[in-house]
PDB file of C-alpha atoms in Angstrom:
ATOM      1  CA  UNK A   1      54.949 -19.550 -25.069  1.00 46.00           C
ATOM      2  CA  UNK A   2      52.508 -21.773 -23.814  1.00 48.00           C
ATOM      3  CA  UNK A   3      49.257 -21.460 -24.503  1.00 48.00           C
ATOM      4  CA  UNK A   4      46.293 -21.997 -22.013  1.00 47.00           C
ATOM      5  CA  UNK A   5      43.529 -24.478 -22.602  1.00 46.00           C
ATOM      6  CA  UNK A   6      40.425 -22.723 -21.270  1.00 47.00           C
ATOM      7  CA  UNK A   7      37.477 -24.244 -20.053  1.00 43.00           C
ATOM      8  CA  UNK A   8      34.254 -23.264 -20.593  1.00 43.00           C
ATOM      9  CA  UNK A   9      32.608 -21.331 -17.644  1.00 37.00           C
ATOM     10  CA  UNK A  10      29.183 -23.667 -17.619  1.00 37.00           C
ATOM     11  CA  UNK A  11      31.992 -26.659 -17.599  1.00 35.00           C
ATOM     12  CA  UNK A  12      33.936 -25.481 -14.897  1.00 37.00           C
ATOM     13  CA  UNK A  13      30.936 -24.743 -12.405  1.00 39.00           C
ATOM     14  CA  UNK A  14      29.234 -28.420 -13.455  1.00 36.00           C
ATOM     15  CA  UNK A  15      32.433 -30.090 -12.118  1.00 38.00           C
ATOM     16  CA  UNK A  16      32.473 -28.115  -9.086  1.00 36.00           C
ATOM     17  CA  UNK A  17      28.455 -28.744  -8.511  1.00 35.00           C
ATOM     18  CA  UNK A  18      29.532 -32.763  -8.947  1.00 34.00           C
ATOM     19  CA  UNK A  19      32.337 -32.858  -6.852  1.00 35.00           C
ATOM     20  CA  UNK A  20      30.607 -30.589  -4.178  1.00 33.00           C
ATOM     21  CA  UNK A  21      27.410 -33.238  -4.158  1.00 32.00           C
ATOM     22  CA  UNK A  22      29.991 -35.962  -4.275  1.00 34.00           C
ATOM     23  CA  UNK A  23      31.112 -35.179  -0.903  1.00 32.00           C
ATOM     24  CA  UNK A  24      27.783 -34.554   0.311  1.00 33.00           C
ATOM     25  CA  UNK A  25      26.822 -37.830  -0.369  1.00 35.00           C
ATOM     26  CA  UNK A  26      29.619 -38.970   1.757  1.00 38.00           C
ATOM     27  CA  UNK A  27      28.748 -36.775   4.519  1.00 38.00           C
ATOM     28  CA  UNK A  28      24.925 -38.561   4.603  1.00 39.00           C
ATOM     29  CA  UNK A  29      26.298 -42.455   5.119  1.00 39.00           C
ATOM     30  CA  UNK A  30      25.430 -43.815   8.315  1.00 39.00           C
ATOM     31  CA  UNK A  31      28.285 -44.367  11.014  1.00 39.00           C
ATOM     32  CA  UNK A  32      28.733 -48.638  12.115  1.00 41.00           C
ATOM     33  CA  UNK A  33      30.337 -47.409  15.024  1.00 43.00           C
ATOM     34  CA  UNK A  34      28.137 -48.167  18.257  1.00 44.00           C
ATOM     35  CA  UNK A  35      24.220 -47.001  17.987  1.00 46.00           C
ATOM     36  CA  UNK A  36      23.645 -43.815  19.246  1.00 41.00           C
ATOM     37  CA  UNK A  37      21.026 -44.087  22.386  1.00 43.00           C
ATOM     38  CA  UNK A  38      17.658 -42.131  22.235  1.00 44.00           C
ATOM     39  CA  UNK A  39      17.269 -38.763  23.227  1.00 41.00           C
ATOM     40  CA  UNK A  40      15.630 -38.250  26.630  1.00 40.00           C
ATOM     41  CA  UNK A  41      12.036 -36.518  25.404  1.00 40.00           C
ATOM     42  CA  UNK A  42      11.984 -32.781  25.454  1.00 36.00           C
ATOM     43  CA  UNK A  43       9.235 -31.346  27.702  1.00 36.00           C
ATOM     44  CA  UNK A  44       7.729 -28.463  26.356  1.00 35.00           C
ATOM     45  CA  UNK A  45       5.993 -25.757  28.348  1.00 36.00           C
ATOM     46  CA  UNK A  46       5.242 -22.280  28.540  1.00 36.00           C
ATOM     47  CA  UNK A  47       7.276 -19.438  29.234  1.00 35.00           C
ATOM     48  CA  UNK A  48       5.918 -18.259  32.484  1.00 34.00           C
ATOM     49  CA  UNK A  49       3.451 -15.092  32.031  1.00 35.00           C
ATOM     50  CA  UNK A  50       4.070 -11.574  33.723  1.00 35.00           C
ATOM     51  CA  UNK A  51       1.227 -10.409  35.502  1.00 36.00           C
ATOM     52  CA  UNK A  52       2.408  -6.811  34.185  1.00 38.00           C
ATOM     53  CA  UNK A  53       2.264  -7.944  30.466  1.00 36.00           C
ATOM     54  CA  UNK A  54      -0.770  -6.607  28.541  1.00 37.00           C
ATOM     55  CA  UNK A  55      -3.122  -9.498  27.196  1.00 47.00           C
ATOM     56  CA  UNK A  56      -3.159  -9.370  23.481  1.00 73.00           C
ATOM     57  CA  UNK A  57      -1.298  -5.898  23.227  1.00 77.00           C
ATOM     58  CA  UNK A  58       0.924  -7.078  21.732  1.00 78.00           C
ATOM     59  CA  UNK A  59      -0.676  -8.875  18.726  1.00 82.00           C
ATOM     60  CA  UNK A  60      -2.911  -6.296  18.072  1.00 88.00           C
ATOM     61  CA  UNK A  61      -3.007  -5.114  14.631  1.00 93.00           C
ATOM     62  CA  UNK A  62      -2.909  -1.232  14.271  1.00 95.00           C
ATOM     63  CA  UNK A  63      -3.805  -0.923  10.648  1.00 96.00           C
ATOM     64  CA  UNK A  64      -7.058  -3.298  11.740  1.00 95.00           C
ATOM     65  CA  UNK A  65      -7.956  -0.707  14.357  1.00 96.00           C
ATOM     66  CA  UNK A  66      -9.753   1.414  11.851  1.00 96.00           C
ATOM     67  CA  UNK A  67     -12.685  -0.068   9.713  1.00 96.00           C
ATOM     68  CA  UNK A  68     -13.301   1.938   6.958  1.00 95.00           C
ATOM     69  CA  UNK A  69     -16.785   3.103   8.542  1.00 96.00           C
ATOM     70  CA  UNK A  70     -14.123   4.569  11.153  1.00 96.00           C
ATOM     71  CA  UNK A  71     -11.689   5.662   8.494  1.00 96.00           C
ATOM     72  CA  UNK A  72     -15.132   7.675   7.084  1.00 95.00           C
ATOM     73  CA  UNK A  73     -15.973   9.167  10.498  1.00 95.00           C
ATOM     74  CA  UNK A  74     -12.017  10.400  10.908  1.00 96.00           C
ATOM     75  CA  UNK A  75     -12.024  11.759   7.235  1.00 95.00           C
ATOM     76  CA  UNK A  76      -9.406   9.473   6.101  1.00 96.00           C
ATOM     77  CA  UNK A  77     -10.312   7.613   2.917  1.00 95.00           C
ATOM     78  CA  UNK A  78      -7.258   5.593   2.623  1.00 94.00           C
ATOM     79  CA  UNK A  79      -5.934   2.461   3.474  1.00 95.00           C
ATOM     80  CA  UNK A  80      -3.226   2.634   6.330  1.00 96.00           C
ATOM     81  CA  UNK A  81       0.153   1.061   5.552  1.00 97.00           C
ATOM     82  CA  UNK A  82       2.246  -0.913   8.184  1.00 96.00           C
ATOM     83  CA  UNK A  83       4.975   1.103   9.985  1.00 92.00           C
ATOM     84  CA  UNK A  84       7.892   0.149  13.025  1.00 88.00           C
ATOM     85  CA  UNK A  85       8.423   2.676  14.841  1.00 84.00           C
ATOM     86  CA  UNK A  86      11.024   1.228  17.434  1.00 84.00           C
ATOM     87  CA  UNK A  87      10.056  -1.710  19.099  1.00 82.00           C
ATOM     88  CA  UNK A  88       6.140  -0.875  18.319  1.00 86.00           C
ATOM     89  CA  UNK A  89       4.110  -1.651  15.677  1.00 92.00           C
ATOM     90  CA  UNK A  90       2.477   1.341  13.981  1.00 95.00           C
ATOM     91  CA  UNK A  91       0.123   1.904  10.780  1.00 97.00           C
ATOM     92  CA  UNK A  92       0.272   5.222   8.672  1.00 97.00           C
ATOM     93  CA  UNK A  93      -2.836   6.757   7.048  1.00 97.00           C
ATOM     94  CA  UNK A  94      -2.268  10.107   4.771  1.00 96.00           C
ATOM     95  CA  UNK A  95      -5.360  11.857   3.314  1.00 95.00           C
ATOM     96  CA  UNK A  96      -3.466  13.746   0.647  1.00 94.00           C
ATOM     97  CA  UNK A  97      -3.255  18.201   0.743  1.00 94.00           C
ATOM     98  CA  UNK A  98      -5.164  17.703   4.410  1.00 96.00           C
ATOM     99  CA  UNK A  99      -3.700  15.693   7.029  1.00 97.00           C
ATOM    100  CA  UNK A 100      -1.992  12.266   8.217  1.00 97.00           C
ATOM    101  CA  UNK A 101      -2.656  10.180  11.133  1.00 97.00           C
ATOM    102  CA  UNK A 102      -0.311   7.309  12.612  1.00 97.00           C
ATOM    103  CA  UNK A 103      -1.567   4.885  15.472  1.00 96.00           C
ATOM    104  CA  UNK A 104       0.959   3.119  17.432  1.00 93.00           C
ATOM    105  CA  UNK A 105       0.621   0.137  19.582  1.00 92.00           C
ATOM    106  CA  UNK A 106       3.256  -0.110  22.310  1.00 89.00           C
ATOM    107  CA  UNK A 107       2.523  -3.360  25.134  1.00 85.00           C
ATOM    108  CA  UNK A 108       5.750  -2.228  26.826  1.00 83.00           C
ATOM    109  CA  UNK A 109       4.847   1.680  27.272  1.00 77.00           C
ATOM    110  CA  UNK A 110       2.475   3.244  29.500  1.00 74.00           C
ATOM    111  CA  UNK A 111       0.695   6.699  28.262  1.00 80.00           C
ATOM    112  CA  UNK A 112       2.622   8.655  30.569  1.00 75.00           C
ATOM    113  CA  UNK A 113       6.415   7.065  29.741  1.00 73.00           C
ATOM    114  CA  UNK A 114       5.872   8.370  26.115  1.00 67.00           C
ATOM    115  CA  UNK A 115       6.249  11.671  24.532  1.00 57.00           C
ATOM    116  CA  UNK A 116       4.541  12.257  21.126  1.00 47.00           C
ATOM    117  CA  UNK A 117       6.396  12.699  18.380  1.00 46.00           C
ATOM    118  CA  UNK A 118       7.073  16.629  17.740  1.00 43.00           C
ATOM    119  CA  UNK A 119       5.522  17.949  21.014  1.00 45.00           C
ATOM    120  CA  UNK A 120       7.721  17.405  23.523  1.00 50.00           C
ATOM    121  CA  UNK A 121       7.292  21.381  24.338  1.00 56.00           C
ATOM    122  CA  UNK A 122       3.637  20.657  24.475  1.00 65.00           C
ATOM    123  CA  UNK A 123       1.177  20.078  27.662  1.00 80.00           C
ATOM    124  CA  UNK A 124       0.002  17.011  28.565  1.00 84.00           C
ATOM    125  CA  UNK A 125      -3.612  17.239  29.591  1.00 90.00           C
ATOM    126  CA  UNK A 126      -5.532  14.281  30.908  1.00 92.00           C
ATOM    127  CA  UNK A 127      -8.525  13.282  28.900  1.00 92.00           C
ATOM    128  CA  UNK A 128     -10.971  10.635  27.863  1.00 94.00           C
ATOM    129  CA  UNK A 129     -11.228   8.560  24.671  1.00 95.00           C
ATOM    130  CA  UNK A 130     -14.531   6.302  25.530  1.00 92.00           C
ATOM    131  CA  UNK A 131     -13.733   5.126  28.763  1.00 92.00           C
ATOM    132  CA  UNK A 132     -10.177   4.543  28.316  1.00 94.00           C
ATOM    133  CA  UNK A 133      -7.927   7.430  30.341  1.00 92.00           C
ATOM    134  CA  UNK A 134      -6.103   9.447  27.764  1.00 94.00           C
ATOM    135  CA  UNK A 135      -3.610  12.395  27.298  1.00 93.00           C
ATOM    136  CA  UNK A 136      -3.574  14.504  25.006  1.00 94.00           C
ATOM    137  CA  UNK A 137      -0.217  15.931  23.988  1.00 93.00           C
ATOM    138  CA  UNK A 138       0.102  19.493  21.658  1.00 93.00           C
ATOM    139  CA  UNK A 139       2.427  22.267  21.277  1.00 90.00           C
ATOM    140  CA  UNK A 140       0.087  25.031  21.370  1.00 85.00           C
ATOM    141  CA  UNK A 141       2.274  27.862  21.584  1.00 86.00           C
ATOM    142  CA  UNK A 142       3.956  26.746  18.643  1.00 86.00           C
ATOM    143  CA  UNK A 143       0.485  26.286  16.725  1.00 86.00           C
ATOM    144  CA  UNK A 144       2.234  23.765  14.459  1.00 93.00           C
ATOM    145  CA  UNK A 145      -0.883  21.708  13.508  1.00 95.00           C
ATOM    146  CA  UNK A 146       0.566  18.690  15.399  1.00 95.00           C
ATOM    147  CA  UNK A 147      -1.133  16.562  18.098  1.00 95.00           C
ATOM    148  CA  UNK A 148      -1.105  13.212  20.075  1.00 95.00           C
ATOM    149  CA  UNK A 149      -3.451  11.619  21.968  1.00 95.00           C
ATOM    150  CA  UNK A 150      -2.202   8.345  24.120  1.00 94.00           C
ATOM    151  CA  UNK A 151      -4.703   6.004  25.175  1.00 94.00           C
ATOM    152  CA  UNK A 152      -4.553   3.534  28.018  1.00 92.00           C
ATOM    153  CA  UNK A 153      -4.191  -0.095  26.877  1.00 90.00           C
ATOM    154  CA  UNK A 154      -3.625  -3.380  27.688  1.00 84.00           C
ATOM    155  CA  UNK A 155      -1.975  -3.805  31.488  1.00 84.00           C
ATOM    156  CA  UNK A 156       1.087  -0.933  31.358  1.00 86.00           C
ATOM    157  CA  UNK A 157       0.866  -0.677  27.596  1.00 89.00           C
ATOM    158  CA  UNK A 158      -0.438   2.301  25.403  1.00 90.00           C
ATOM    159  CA  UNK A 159      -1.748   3.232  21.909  1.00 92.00           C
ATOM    160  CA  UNK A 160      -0.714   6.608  20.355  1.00 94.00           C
ATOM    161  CA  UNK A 161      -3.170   8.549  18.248  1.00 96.00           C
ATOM    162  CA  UNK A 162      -0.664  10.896  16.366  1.00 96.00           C
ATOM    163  CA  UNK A 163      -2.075  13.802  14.078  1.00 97.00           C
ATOM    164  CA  UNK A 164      -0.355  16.224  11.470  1.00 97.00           C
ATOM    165  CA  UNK A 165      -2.286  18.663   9.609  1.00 96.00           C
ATOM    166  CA  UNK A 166      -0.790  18.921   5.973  1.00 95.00           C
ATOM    167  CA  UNK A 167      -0.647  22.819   6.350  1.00 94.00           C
ATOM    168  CA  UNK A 168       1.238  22.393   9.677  1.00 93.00           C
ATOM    169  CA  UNK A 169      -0.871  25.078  11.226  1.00 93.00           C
ATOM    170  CA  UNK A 170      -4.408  24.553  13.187  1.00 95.00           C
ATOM    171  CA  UNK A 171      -3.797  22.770  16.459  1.00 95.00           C
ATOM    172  CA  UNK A 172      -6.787  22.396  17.730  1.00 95.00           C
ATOM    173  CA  UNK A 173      -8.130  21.251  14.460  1.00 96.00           C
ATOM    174  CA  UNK A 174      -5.137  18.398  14.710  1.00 96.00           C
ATOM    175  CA  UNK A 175      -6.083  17.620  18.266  1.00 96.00           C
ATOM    176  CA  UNK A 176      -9.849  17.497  17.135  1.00 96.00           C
ATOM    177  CA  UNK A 177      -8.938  14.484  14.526  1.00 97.00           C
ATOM    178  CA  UNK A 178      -6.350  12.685  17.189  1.00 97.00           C
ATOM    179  CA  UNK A 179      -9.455  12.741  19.800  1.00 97.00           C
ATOM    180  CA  UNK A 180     -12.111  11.700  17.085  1.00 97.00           C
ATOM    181  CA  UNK A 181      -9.531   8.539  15.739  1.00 98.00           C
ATOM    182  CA  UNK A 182      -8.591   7.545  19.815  1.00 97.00           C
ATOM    183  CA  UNK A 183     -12.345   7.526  20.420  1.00 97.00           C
ATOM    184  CA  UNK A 184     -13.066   5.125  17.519  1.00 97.00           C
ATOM    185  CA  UNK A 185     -10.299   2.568  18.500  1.00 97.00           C
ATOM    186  CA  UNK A 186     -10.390   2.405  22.549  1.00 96.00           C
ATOM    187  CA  UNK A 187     -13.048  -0.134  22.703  1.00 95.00           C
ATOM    188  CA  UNK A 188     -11.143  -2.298  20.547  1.00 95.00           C
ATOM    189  CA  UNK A 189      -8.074  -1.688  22.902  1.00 93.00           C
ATOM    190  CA  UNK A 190      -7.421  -4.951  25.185  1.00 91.00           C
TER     191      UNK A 190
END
């Protein structure tokens, strides 16, 4: 039989890395055919603004929302931690054995389109947080330690105050924090 001349691996891929940049090279020469004329100049502008579309919503920073004077007055001593949730931008803060809180920052959501997460049994009562309308949103009945409030934001947009208490029990107690954490960020709502 035959026998097969191998070539080393490291050999093999150096000739294919030369031959590949070899007909790159080719690929960069200049054409003599006739000169290409100029492009006509591109005007740039901007995309035309909806009246409807909340100024600055949308760039908001939730995780920012909460200075850590604010994160004292909530009882949260941790730093919050970036979170999608859908097409929103959200930040997580968990104060470990007691509670977590998540804000949410929607530009394309009203307070009324939404239902909180894990109360969609619950009432929706209208409320304030500063000056801001709110709602807050809480299973009561199921006393399950879970409660939203949504604040008014932006033109047709919304930020969601979110509160679990670690023991899942205590609804009022969650619905205390969500109202203490919606006060502290409306005024820096656009």
């Amino acid at each position: 039989m035959a026998e097969r001349m191998r070539i080393p691996v490291h050999l093999a891929r150096a000739s294919i890395a030369l031959a590949t940049l070899a007909l790159l090279a080719g690929c960069g020469q200049a054409r003599t055919a006739e000169p290409v004329p100029p492009a006509a100049p591109v005007k740039t502008t901007a995309p035309p603004s909806s009246s409807d579309a909340p100024a600055g919503l949308g760039s908001l920073d939730p995780c920012g929302l909460l200075s850590s004077a604010d994160r004292s007055s909530a009882g949260l001593s941790v730093l919050g931690k970036p979170k999608a949730i859908g097409q929103a931008k959200g930040c997580d803060w968990t104060e470990p054995g007691t509670f977590g809180v998540t804000i949410t920052v929607d530009a394309e959501h009203a307070p009324t389109e939404l239902a909180a997460n894990g109360t969609e049994k619950g009432t929706r009562r209208k409320t304030k947080a500063g000056d801001r309308t709110a709602y807050e949103v809480a299973d009561r009945g199921a006393a399950n330690g879970v409660c939203a409030v949504l604040v008014t934001a932006g033109k047709g947009g919304s930020a969601s105050v979110d509160v679990s208490n670690a023991t899942f029990r205590d609804t009022d107690l969650a619905c205390e924090r969500a109202k203490t954490v919606a006060g502290l960020i409306a005024p820096k709502l656009p």
